Short mmCIF file of C-alpha atoms in Angstrom, two decimals:
data_model
loop_
_atom_site.label_atom_id
_atom_site.label_comp_id
_atom_site.label_asym_id
_atom_site.label_seq_id
_atom_site.Cartn_x
_atom_site.Cartn_y
_atom_site.Cartn_z
CA MET T 219 89.65 108.67 117.78
CA VAL T 220 92.79 110.09 115.98
CA ARG T 221 95.36 111.99 118.13
CA ILE T 222 98.11 113.77 116.35
CA ARG T 223 100.81 115.37 118.51
CA HIS T 224 103.91 117.50 117.39
CA LEU T 225 103.83 115.77 113.98
CA HIS T 226 106.85 116.64 111.70
CA PHE T 227 106.87 114.86 108.16
CA GLY T 228 108.54 115.40 104.96
CA TYR T 229 109.52 113.34 102.26
CA SER T 230 113.01 114.89 102.83
CA ARG T 231 114.25 116.08 106.09
CA ARG T 232 115.01 119.31 104.36
CA ALA T 233 111.80 120.31 103.16
CA LEU T 234 109.14 119.49 105.79
CA GLN T 235 105.33 119.45 104.49
CA LEU T 236 103.75 119.09 108.10
CA GLU T 237 105.52 120.91 111.26
CA ASN T 238 104.72 120.55 114.76
CA LEU T 239 101.01 119.81 113.78
CA SER T 240 98.63 118.69 116.71
CA LEU T 241 95.16 117.55 116.01
CA ASP T 242 92.35 115.82 117.45
CA LEU T 243 89.74 113.96 115.16
CA LEU T 244 86.45 113.06 117.20
CA PRO T 245 83.63 110.60 116.48
CA GLY T 246 80.38 111.83 115.22
CA ARG T 247 82.02 114.63 113.08
CA ILE T 248 82.37 115.18 109.46
CA TYR T 249 85.66 117.02 109.00
CA GLY T 250 86.54 118.89 105.82
CA LEU T 251 90.12 119.31 105.28
CA LEU T 252 90.86 122.39 102.95
CA GLY T 253 94.09 123.73 101.66
CA LYS T 254 95.79 124.69 98.27
CA ASN T 255 97.19 122.54 95.83
CA GLY T 256 100.37 120.98 97.37
CA ALA T 257 99.77 122.10 100.94
CA GLY T 258 100.08 118.67 102.20
CA LYS T 259 96.49 117.42 102.58
CA SER T 260 97.19 114.02 101.13
CA THR T 261 100.32 113.74 103.12
CA LEU T 262 98.37 114.58 106.29
CA LEU T 263 95.73 111.92 105.46
CA LYS T 264 98.29 109.41 104.71
CA ASN T 265 99.87 109.92 108.14
CA ILE T 266 96.52 109.58 109.64
CA VAL T 267 95.94 106.13 108.08
CA GLY T 268 99.57 104.71 108.27
CA LEU T 269 100.70 105.17 104.85
CA ALA T 270 103.38 107.83 105.80
CA PHE T 271 105.19 107.70 109.09
CA PRO T 272 106.07 110.72 111.17
CA GLN T 273 109.62 111.92 111.29
CA ALA T 274 108.92 113.30 114.70
CA GLY T 275 105.93 113.30 116.84
CA THR T 276 103.05 110.81 117.11
CA CYS T 277 99.89 109.93 114.98
CA ASP T 278 97.77 107.35 116.96
CA VAL T 279 94.25 105.84 115.88
CA ASN T 280 92.28 104.56 118.56
CA GLY T 281 95.29 104.58 120.93
CA HIS T 282 97.61 102.59 118.54
CA PRO T 283 100.29 104.27 116.27
CA ALA T 284 98.74 104.40 112.59
CA ALA T 285 102.23 103.46 111.11
CA ARG T 286 102.11 99.88 112.45
CA ARG T 287 99.22 99.21 110.38
CA ARG T 288 97.63 96.67 113.03
CA PRO T 289 94.98 94.60 111.42
CA ALA T 290 92.74 95.63 114.34
CA THR T 291 93.26 99.33 113.60
CA LEU T 292 92.91 98.79 109.86
CA GLN T 293 89.57 97.13 110.42
CA ASP T 294 88.20 100.09 111.89
CA LEU T 295 89.31 102.58 109.30
CA PHE T 296 89.01 102.96 105.35
CA PHE T 297 91.01 105.11 103.20
CA LEU T 298 90.03 106.05 99.81
CA PRO T 299 92.78 107.71 97.96
CA GLU T 300 92.41 110.31 95.25
CA ASP T 301 93.64 108.18 92.42
CA VAL T 302 92.01 104.92 92.49
CA LYS T 303 92.17 101.63 90.58
CA ALA T 304 89.46 99.11 91.15
CA PRO T 305 90.37 95.64 91.40
CA ALA T 306 89.62 93.06 88.54
CA ALA T 307 86.33 92.07 90.25
CA THR T 308 82.39 93.23 89.73
CA ALA T 309 81.10 95.29 92.72
CA HIS T 310 79.46 92.04 94.20
CA GLU T 311 82.67 90.06 94.09
CA LEU T 312 84.55 92.98 95.73
CA ALA T 313 81.93 92.92 98.41
CA ALA T 314 82.16 89.18 98.84
CA SER T 315 86.25 89.22 98.88
CA THR T 316 87.17 92.33 100.53
CA GLY T 317 83.71 93.29 102.82
CA ALA T 318 84.64 90.42 105.12
CA PHE T 319 87.75 92.06 106.27
CA TYR T 320 85.41 94.69 107.75
CA PRO T 321 83.27 93.38 110.67
CA ARG T 322 80.56 95.79 110.36
CA PHE T 323 80.08 95.56 106.45
CA ASP T 324 76.86 96.20 105.37
CA HIS T 325 75.96 94.20 102.32
CA GLY T 326 72.47 95.44 101.93
CA ALA T 327 73.67 99.17 102.51
CA TYR T 328 76.33 98.66 99.85
CA THR T 329 73.70 97.45 97.26
CA ALA T 330 71.42 100.44 97.93
CA TYR T 331 74.51 102.78 97.64
CA LEU T 332 75.70 101.35 94.35
CA ALA T 333 72.00 101.66 92.88
CA GLU T 334 71.93 105.28 94.24
CA LEU T 335 75.06 106.27 92.50
CA ASP T 336 74.12 104.21 89.43
CA VAL T 337 76.97 101.81 89.32
CA PRO T 338 76.30 98.71 87.61
CA PRO T 339 77.04 95.79 90.23
CA ALA T 340 77.75 92.85 87.73
CA VAL T 341 80.07 94.76 85.56
CA ARG T 342 83.84 94.36 86.24
CA LEU T 343 85.01 97.49 88.02
CA ASP T 344 88.43 97.78 86.15
CA LYS T 345 86.13 97.98 82.87
CA LEU T 346 84.25 100.98 84.07
CA SER T 347 85.34 104.62 83.57
CA PHE T 348 87.47 106.36 86.45
CA GLY T 349 84.40 108.15 87.82
CA GLN T 350 82.29 104.77 87.81
CA GLN T 351 85.16 103.07 89.77
CA LYS T 352 85.51 105.79 92.10
CA LYS T 353 81.77 105.85 92.89
CA ALA T 354 81.73 102.01 93.44
CA LEU T 355 84.70 102.40 95.76
CA ILE T 356 82.83 105.27 97.54
CA ALA T 357 79.64 103.16 97.97
CA PHE T 358 82.21 100.23 99.44
CA ALA T 359 83.84 102.68 101.63
CA LEU T 360 80.46 103.80 103.17
CA ALA T 361 79.33 100.25 103.58
CA THR T 362 82.27 99.27 105.75
CA ASN T 363 80.89 101.26 108.61
CA THR T 364 84.20 101.76 109.80
CA GLY T 365 84.73 104.18 112.74
CA LEU T 366 87.18 106.34 110.61
CA LEU T 367 86.43 107.10 107.22
CA VAL T 368 89.05 109.18 105.28
CA LEU T 369 88.26 110.35 101.72
CA ASP T 370 91.08 112.15 99.67
CA GLU T 371 89.43 114.40 97.16
CA PRO T 372 86.57 112.12 96.66
CA THR T 373 84.69 114.41 94.32
CA ASN T 374 87.32 114.54 91.81
CA GLY T 375 86.16 112.80 88.52
CA LEU T 376 82.33 112.77 89.74
CA ASP T 377 79.90 114.29 87.31
CA ILE T 378 77.50 116.97 89.00
CA PRO T 379 74.55 114.63 89.96
CA SER T 380 77.02 112.22 91.55
CA LYS T 381 78.77 114.84 93.48
CA ALA T 382 75.13 115.76 95.02
CA GLN T 383 74.56 112.24 95.50
CA PHE T 384 77.80 111.87 97.35
CA ARG T 385 77.10 114.53 99.81
CA LYS T 386 73.71 112.99 100.47
CA LEU T 387 75.25 109.54 101.11
CA VAL T 388 78.09 110.64 103.49
CA ALA T 389 75.57 112.55 105.31
CA ARG T 390 73.34 109.61 105.76
CA ALA T 391 76.19 107.59 106.66
CA LEU T 392 77.44 109.64 109.75
CA GLY T 393 76.67 107.70 112.74
CA ASP T 394 77.80 109.01 116.48
CA GLU T 395 80.47 106.74 116.47
CA ARG T 396 81.72 107.69 113.10
CA CYS T 397 84.57 110.19 111.99
CA VAL T 398 84.72 111.20 108.43
CA VAL T 399 87.50 113.31 107.16
CA ILE T 400 87.29 114.73 103.77
CA SER T 401 89.90 116.51 102.02
CA THR T 402 89.32 118.84 99.06
CA HIS T 403 90.68 121.82 97.17
CA GLN T 404 87.21 122.59 95.84
CA VAL T 405 85.36 123.68 98.98
CA ARG T 406 82.07 124.25 97.18
CA ASP T 407 81.78 120.39 96.98
CA LEU T 408 81.67 120.32 100.49
CA ASP T 409 79.32 123.10 101.27
CA SER T 410 76.40 121.78 103.60
CA LEU T 411 78.16 118.45 104.07
CA ILE T 412 80.90 119.13 106.82
CA ASP T 413 80.48 120.21 110.32
CA THR T 414 84.03 121.05 111.13
CA VAL T 415 86.47 122.90 108.97
CA LEU T 416 90.17 122.23 109.07
CA VAL T 417 92.41 124.34 107.00
CA LEU T 418 95.96 123.16 106.34
CA HIS T 419 98.15 126.15 105.56
CA GLN T 420 102.10 126.50 105.58
CA ARG T 421 102.69 123.10 107.14
CA ARG T 422 100.14 123.78 109.77
CA ILE T 423 96.58 123.41 110.68
CA VAL T 424 95.35 127.22 110.96
CA LEU T 425 91.82 126.67 111.46
CA ASN T 426 89.98 123.96 113.39
CA HIS T 427 86.33 125.19 114.20
CA THR T 428 82.83 123.75 113.55
CA ILE T 429 80.45 125.59 111.32
CA ASP T 430 78.55 126.44 114.25
CA GLU T 431 81.43 128.35 116.10
CA LEU T 432 82.37 130.08 112.96
CA ALA T 433 78.95 131.15 112.40
CA GLU T 434 78.75 132.72 115.99
CA GLN T 435 81.95 134.49 115.84
CA LEU T 436 82.05 135.57 112.20
CA ALA T 437 79.46 137.28 109.99
CA PHE T 438 79.71 136.77 106.22
CA GLY T 439 77.95 139.38 103.80
CA SER T 440 78.67 141.73 101.14
CA LEU T 441 79.28 145.20 101.02
CA ALA T 442 77.81 147.81 98.75
CA PRO T 443 80.19 150.07 96.81
CA GLY T 444 81.04 152.99 99.16
CA ALA T 445 79.98 151.81 102.15
CA ASP T 446 81.84 151.90 105.37
CA ALA T 447 84.38 149.19 105.80
CA THR T 448 85.30 149.70 109.40
CA GLY T 449 85.64 146.38 111.22
CA VAL T 450 85.81 144.37 108.21
CA LEU T 451 88.35 141.54 108.88
CA TYR T 452 88.59 140.46 105.08
CA HIS T 453 87.23 141.58 101.70
CA GLU T 454 87.35 140.35 98.39
CA ALA T 455 86.01 141.50 94.88
CA SER T 456 83.54 139.00 93.25
CA VAL T 457 80.82 139.31 90.73
CA ARG T 458 78.32 139.61 93.65
CA GLY T 459 80.18 143.03 94.64
CA GLN T 460 82.66 142.92 97.85
CA GLN T 461 82.47 139.87 99.77
CA VAL T 462 83.31 140.74 103.46
CA ILE T 463 83.86 138.70 106.91
CA ARG T 464 83.17 140.96 110.08
CA PRO T 465 83.40 139.86 113.64
CA ASN T 466 79.82 138.75 114.48
CA GLU T 467 79.30 141.14 117.46
CA ALA T 468 75.51 141.36 116.92
CA GLY T 469 75.11 137.64 117.25
CA ALA T 470 73.02 137.43 113.64
CA PHE T 471 73.24 134.57 111.86
CA SER T 472 74.96 134.36 108.45
CA ARG T 473 75.75 131.26 106.32
CA VAL T 474 79.42 130.62 106.39
CA ASP T 475 81.17 130.84 103.21
CA LEU T 476 83.77 128.30 102.84
CA GLU T 477 85.65 129.73 99.77
CA VAL T 478 85.62 133.38 101.30
CA LEU T 479 86.87 131.80 104.71
CA PHE T 480 89.51 129.83 103.15
CA ASN T 481 90.90 132.64 100.96
CA ALA T 482 90.59 134.97 103.98
CA LEU T 483 92.77 132.54 106.22
CA THR T 484 95.30 131.71 103.66
CA THR T 485 96.33 135.47 102.84
CA PRO T 486 99.58 136.87 104.52
CA GLN T 487 98.87 138.03 108.25
CA SER T 488 95.40 136.95 108.06
CA ALA T 489 93.10 139.17 110.26
CA VAL T 490 90.64 136.50 110.20
CA ALA T 491 92.99 133.82 111.71
CA ALA T 492 94.18 136.32 114.36
CA TYR T 493 90.69 137.15 115.44
CA LEU T 494 89.62 133.56 115.71
CA ALA T 495 92.71 132.71 117.70
CA THR T 496 92.10 135.56 120.17
CA HIS T 497 88.46 134.48 120.47
CA ARG T 498 88.61 130.99 121.13
CA HIS T 499 90.39 129.16 123.95
CA GLU T 500 92.44 126.70 122.09
CA PRO T 501 93.41 123.25 123.92
CA VAL T 502 97.05 123.34 124.89
CA PHE T 503 98.91 120.02 123.28
CA MET U 277 93.03 89.43 118.01
CA ASN U 278 96.32 88.21 117.06
CA GLN U 279 98.05 91.11 115.23
CA TYR U 280 100.67 88.95 113.44
CA PHE U 281 99.03 85.87 112.03
CA SER U 282 95.27 84.58 112.04
CA PHE U 283 94.28 81.64 110.01
CA VAL U 284 90.85 83.22 109.38
CA ARG U 285 92.18 86.29 108.14
CA PHE U 286 94.94 84.56 106.11
CA GLY U 287 92.32 82.56 104.57
CA ARG U 288 90.14 85.39 103.57
CA LEU U 289 93.33 87.09 102.02
CA LEU U 290 94.02 83.87 99.96
CA ARG U 291 90.69 83.60 98.80
CA LYS U 292 90.63 87.49 97.82
CA HIS U 293 94.05 87.12 96.06
CA THR U 294 93.07 84.09 94.13
CA ALA U 295 89.65 85.67 93.15
CA GLU U 296 91.17 88.90 91.87
CA HIS U 297 94.14 87.45 90.03
CA PHE U 298 92.74 84.10 88.68
CA SER U 299 92.13 85.21 85.18
CA ALA U 300 95.54 86.74 85.01
CA TYR U 301 97.29 83.71 86.39
CA ALA U 302 95.35 81.19 84.16
CA LEU U 303 96.30 83.37 80.99
CA GLY U 304 99.97 83.39 82.29
CA SER U 305 100.07 79.74 82.64
CA ILE U 306 98.56 79.33 79.12
CA VAL U 307 101.14 81.40 77.64
CA LEU U 308 103.86 79.56 79.46
CA LEU U 309 102.53 76.18 77.92
CA GLY U 310 102.47 77.70 74.64
CA GLY U 311 105.97 79.14 74.80
CA LEU U 312 107.26 75.76 76.27
CA LEU U 313 105.63 73.87 73.43
CA ALA U 314 107.19 76.15 70.84
CA ILE U 315 110.51 75.59 72.48
CA PHE U 316 110.34 71.77 72.61
CA SER U 317 108.98 71.73 69.15
CA PHE U 318 111.98 73.72 68.01
CA LEU U 319 114.40 71.38 69.83
CA SER U 320 112.86 68.45 68.51
CA TYR U 321 113.26 69.86 64.87
CA LEU U 322 117.04 70.31 65.66
CA ASN U 323 117.20 66.94 67.30
CA ASN U 324 115.58 64.85 64.83
CA GLY U 325 112.31 64.10 66.29
CA ALA U 326 112.68 64.51 70.13
CA PRO U 327 114.48 67.12 72.43
CA SER U 328 117.33 65.03 74.21
CA GLN U 329 117.36 64.49 78.09
CA GLY U 330 120.12 67.23 78.51
CA GLY U 331 117.99 69.50 76.39
CA GLN U 332 114.96 68.95 78.46
CA VAL U 333 116.85 69.60 81.67
CA ALA U 334 118.36 72.71 80.42
CA ILE U 335 115.10 74.01 79.29
CA TYR U 336 113.63 73.15 82.70
CA THR U 337 116.24 74.75 84.62
CA LEU U 338 116.34 78.14 82.36
CA GLY U 339 112.64 78.23 82.09
CA LEU U 340 112.09 77.74 86.11
CA MET U 341 114.79 80.73 86.56
CA GLY U 342 113.09 83.02 84.25
CA ALA U 343 109.55 82.09 85.56
CA ALA U 344 110.85 82.71 89.22
CA ALA U 345 112.30 86.05 88.44
CA PHE U 346 109.54 87.30 86.50
CA PHE U 347 106.74 86.15 88.81
CA ALA U 348 108.68 87.22 91.89
CA SER U 349 109.35 90.67 90.62
CA THR U 350 105.40 91.18 90.42
CA ALA U 351 104.62 89.35 93.88
CA LEU U 352 104.63 92.30 96.05
CA ALA U 353 104.27 95.12 93.40
CA GLU U 354 100.74 95.87 94.59
CA TYR U 355 102.00 97.16 97.79
CA SER U 356 104.36 99.44 96.09
CA GLN U 357 102.73 100.67 92.85
CA GLY U 358 100.36 103.42 92.39
CA SER U 359 96.90 103.80 93.21
CA SER U 360 96.44 100.25 94.19
CA ALA U 361 99.02 100.34 96.87
CA ALA U 362 96.85 102.36 99.28
CA LEU U 363 94.24 99.92 99.21
CA ALA U 364 96.20 96.95 99.68
CA LEU U 365 98.37 98.35 102.31
CA THR U 366 95.47 99.37 104.32
CA LEU U 367 93.60 96.12 103.90
CA PRO U 368 92.91 94.67 107.36
CA ALA U 369 95.43 91.90 107.48
CA SER U 370 99.02 91.77 108.81
CA HIS U 371 102.13 92.17 107.06
CA PHE U 372 103.06 88.91 107.60
CA GLU U 373 100.05 87.31 106.06
CA LYS U 374 100.23 89.65 102.98
CA TYR U 375 103.87 88.48 102.77
CA LEU U 376 103.08 84.97 103.22
CA VAL U 377 100.35 85.03 100.44
CA ALA U 378 102.96 86.51 97.94
CA TRP U 379 105.61 84.13 98.98
CA LEU U 380 103.03 81.06 98.43
CA PHE U 381 102.06 82.07 95.02
CA SER U 382 105.56 82.78 93.95
CA VAL U 383 107.53 79.85 95.40
CA PRO U 384 105.34 76.58 95.62
CA GLY U 385 102.84 78.06 93.24
CA VAL U 386 105.52 78.91 90.43
CA LEU U 387 107.14 75.64 91.04
CA LEU U 388 103.92 73.52 90.70
CA VAL U 389 102.65 75.33 87.78
CA PHE U 390 105.97 75.61 85.86
CA THR U 391 106.59 71.93 86.48
CA ALA U 392 102.94 70.87 85.37
CA ALA U 393 103.48 72.83 82.02
CA PHE U 394 106.79 71.68 81.40
CA TYR U 395 105.85 68.17 81.61
CA LEU U 396 102.67 68.51 79.89
CA ALA U 397 104.53 70.36 76.86
CA ASP U 398 107.40 67.73 76.95
CA TRP U 399 105.15 64.78 76.90
CA LEU U 400 102.98 66.40 74.01
CA VAL U 401 105.85 66.95 71.98
CA LEU U 402 107.36 63.63 72.60
CA ALA U 403 104.15 61.79 72.16
CA ALA U 404 103.78 63.53 68.79
CA ALA U 405 107.26 61.97 67.91
CA ASP U 406 106.09 58.79 69.51
CA ARG U 407 109.08 58.93 71.85
CA THR U 408 107.22 59.32 75.36
CA ASP U 409 110.16 57.02 76.78
CA GLY U 410 112.65 59.91 76.27
CA LEU U 411 110.87 61.98 79.01
CA VAL U 412 113.21 63.43 81.50
CA ASN U 413 112.87 62.31 85.16
CA LEU U 414 113.85 65.56 87.09
CA LEU U 415 114.33 63.61 90.16
CA ASP U 416 117.07 61.10 88.90
CA ASN U 417 119.92 63.79 89.25
CA LYS U 418 119.67 64.75 93.08
CA THR U 419 122.93 66.97 92.94
CA TRP U 420 121.49 69.13 90.03
CA LEU U 421 118.02 69.37 91.68
CA ARG U 422 119.31 70.47 94.96
CA SER U 423 121.44 73.12 93.52
CA MET U 424 118.87 74.16 91.07
CA LEU U 425 116.42 74.66 93.77
CA VAL U 426 118.69 76.75 95.72
CA TYR U 427 119.37 78.89 92.94
CA PHE U 428 115.77 79.20 92.17
CA LEU U 429 115.12 80.41 95.73
CA LEU U 430 118.03 82.82 95.48
CA LEU U 431 116.59 84.37 92.29
CA HIS U 432 113.07 84.43 93.81
CA ALA U 433 114.38 86.24 96.93
CA VAL U 434 116.08 88.92 95.04
CA ALA U 435 113.41 89.44 92.54
CA LEU U 436 110.75 89.33 95.59
CA TRP U 437 112.90 91.95 97.30
CA GLY U 438 112.92 94.07 93.98
CA SER U 439 109.03 93.79 93.82
CA ILE U 440 108.61 95.86 97.06
CA PHE U 441 111.90 98.13 96.51
CA PHE U 442 111.41 99.49 93.21
CA ARG U 443 108.00 101.27 92.79
CA ARG U 444 108.33 101.19 88.82
CA GLN U 445 109.50 98.45 86.65
CA PRO U 446 110.66 96.31 89.33
CA PHE U 447 111.82 93.20 86.86
CA VAL U 448 114.07 95.42 84.92
CA ARG U 449 115.42 97.54 87.80
CA THR U 450 116.01 94.51 89.82
CA GLY U 451 117.87 92.94 86.99
CA PHE U 452 120.03 95.99 86.29
CA LEU U 453 120.92 96.06 89.87
CA LEU U 454 121.46 92.35 90.22
CA PHE U 455 124.02 92.22 87.10
CA GLY U 456 125.53 95.49 88.26
CA VAL U 457 126.42 94.04 91.62
CA ILE U 458 127.76 90.95 90.10
CA ALA U 459 130.00 92.80 87.89
CA ILE U 460 131.05 95.17 90.33
CA LEU U 461 131.86 92.36 92.77
CA SER U 462 133.56 90.25 90.13
CA LEU U 463 135.75 93.41 89.09
CA LEU U 464 136.73 93.87 92.92
CA ASN U 465 137.27 90.48 93.69
CA TYR U 466 139.66 90.08 90.56
CA GLY U 467 141.53 93.20 91.59
CA ALA U 468 141.91 92.42 95.19
CA LEU U 469 143.04 89.00 94.52
CA GLY U 470 145.62 90.17 92.19
CA LEU U 471 147.13 92.47 94.62
CA LEU U 472 146.98 89.88 97.20
CA LEU U 473 148.71 87.31 95.31
CA GLY U 474 151.01 89.68 93.57
CA THR U 475 150.50 87.94 90.12
CA LYS U 476 148.45 88.06 87.13
CA LEU U 477 145.34 86.21 87.30
CA GLY U 478 143.71 84.40 84.48
CA PHE U 479 140.25 84.19 85.73
CA SER U 480 138.32 84.32 88.97
CA LEU U 481 134.72 84.92 90.23
CA PRO U 482 133.80 85.65 93.75
CA PHE U 483 133.26 82.67 95.92
CA SER U 484 135.12 80.49 93.33
CA TRP U 485 138.50 79.09 92.29
CA ILE U 486 141.32 81.23 90.87
CA GLN U 487 142.81 80.42 87.77
CA LEU U 488 146.40 81.95 87.83
CA HIS U 489 147.71 83.34 84.45
CA ASP U 490 149.84 80.38 82.67
CA GLY U 491 149.69 78.92 86.08
CA PRO U 492 147.96 76.31 88.29
CA ARG U 493 144.29 76.82 89.59
CA LEU U 494 144.03 77.66 93.18
CA SER U 495 140.99 76.62 95.13
CA LEU U 496 140.15 75.78 98.74
CA PRO U 497 140.26 72.08 100.05
CA GLU U 498 137.33 70.12 99.26
CA SER U 499 135.92 70.08 102.86
CA GLN U 500 135.93 73.92 102.81
CA VAL U 501 134.45 74.31 99.21
CA GLN U 502 131.17 72.63 100.58
CA TRP U 503 130.93 75.80 102.83
CA LEU U 504 130.56 77.97 99.72
CA SER U 505 127.46 76.18 98.54
CA TRP U 506 125.79 77.84 101.79
CA VAL U 507 126.44 81.47 100.31
CA PRO U 508 123.21 81.40 98.31
CA VAL U 509 121.37 79.92 100.92
CA ALA U 510 122.58 82.64 103.41
CA LEU U 511 121.83 85.21 100.93
CA VAL U 512 118.26 83.75 100.42
CA LEU U 513 117.82 83.77 104.35
CA LEU U 514 118.73 87.69 104.38
CA LEU U 515 116.65 88.71 101.38
CA TRP U 516 113.33 87.18 102.23
CA PRO U 517 113.40 88.92 105.74
CA ALA U 518 114.66 92.02 103.94
CA ALA U 519 111.65 91.99 101.76
CA TYR U 520 109.09 91.53 104.57
CA ALA U 521 111.14 94.53 106.50
CA ARG U 522 110.46 96.63 103.46
CA LEU U 523 106.81 95.84 103.42
CA THR U 524 106.25 96.73 106.99
CA GLU U 525 108.25 100.09 106.22
CA GLN U 526 106.29 100.89 102.93
CA GLN U 527 105.17 104.46 102.80
CA LEU U 528 103.19 106.10 99.70
#
């Protein structure tokens, strides 16, 4: 669905934000793109949807360069930016005027999503609060049924019940033919939603693993004070004691703690990143 | 599927644009009518009851130029400004279709709405003074009409390019750039001609005649002067594709 090869991008040639980045995004998956503030998550997403053009390398969607913004490519992708500004129309009018551009737009599902997200369908969207506007556009994005759905920090501006509702709707809207990419710097918001984790750090993708692969290779847990720390790849203090990541040599199941994993991967000379790199055969681009 | 133009997609885009901007355009038209009524009323007061034909032509010319510059400087702004740009640029329609919608609303659209508002306001003021026979016929003076339309299109082309080139305050920034370029060109032209002719110049503008200081006026032969009238046309034909090219290359 999305094929990126040796992508270089920067808003100036001297300061690259993405460097020699290669990545494949496949249908049937929900990718969580994690990174620190300013790591280049939004920039990568903009390259994927054709709103930023690579300085070198390629970024193709369904076999065509995203930067060309061909109508055939655009009708199979929807991008929801972090800062949204809804048009001067009601939710129903938006569906009537814009839904027609998307061949698989589902009016029934759109109405249901609006109801579940508690968005009034007959009020002009630009008169609603930022959070309500965002929910209306999330409902629209899901109803387009595009093959590629790219959401940039979708939970920013949503209240707590809406975040939970958002996770339910996205999980329900995923099909075998659909690829969803969600960027966030609040990893807790994507817990239990994503099935593949992408971590962008220092201009590169430093992790591209499914949750199952991570659970298979790493053991997440806590360490009692004074306990033996031999073999621990990463540890950090928390209110629950020392949170640790170990190699999962016993093959036992543990829940992947995205926040601890993210911290582990973004430390200098990350032992977790080195361990994962040596225990997985990466495709050669 | 044609990736450059499809009547179905273009029709959808036209309907979407109309639906989302109708109230703003309607409000703008009412404000325009109110402004024209105020100007005509003031002109009538100064002219003892009704605006003169020359005054009506002047109002039409200046008003249309102002409307062209103002409206065109917003025509492509939704593709360059802020949070609306991402949704607008990724809407499944070709760049050409998006450009054409903006062009249609800002050229024939502005021309029709402004002309209608002009005649309505003019007629209302003249009717109030019982002088409707003084209503100007803009089609009478073909030479004026032709050159006025050319400069309308030139101003539109400059403002349209500015609307996609500048992300913030396109109207102000385009105006600043335009007057800056005219000033610099005029100064360079004046200096270069002075050096070339080796004499002091009285007045000279680019693509125009030269007034020598305490001397005769120099100009090209009449047959060649006519070619200069093609300069604004050439600029229009350069700036419209430049605005389109900028739209295809727009990044956020």
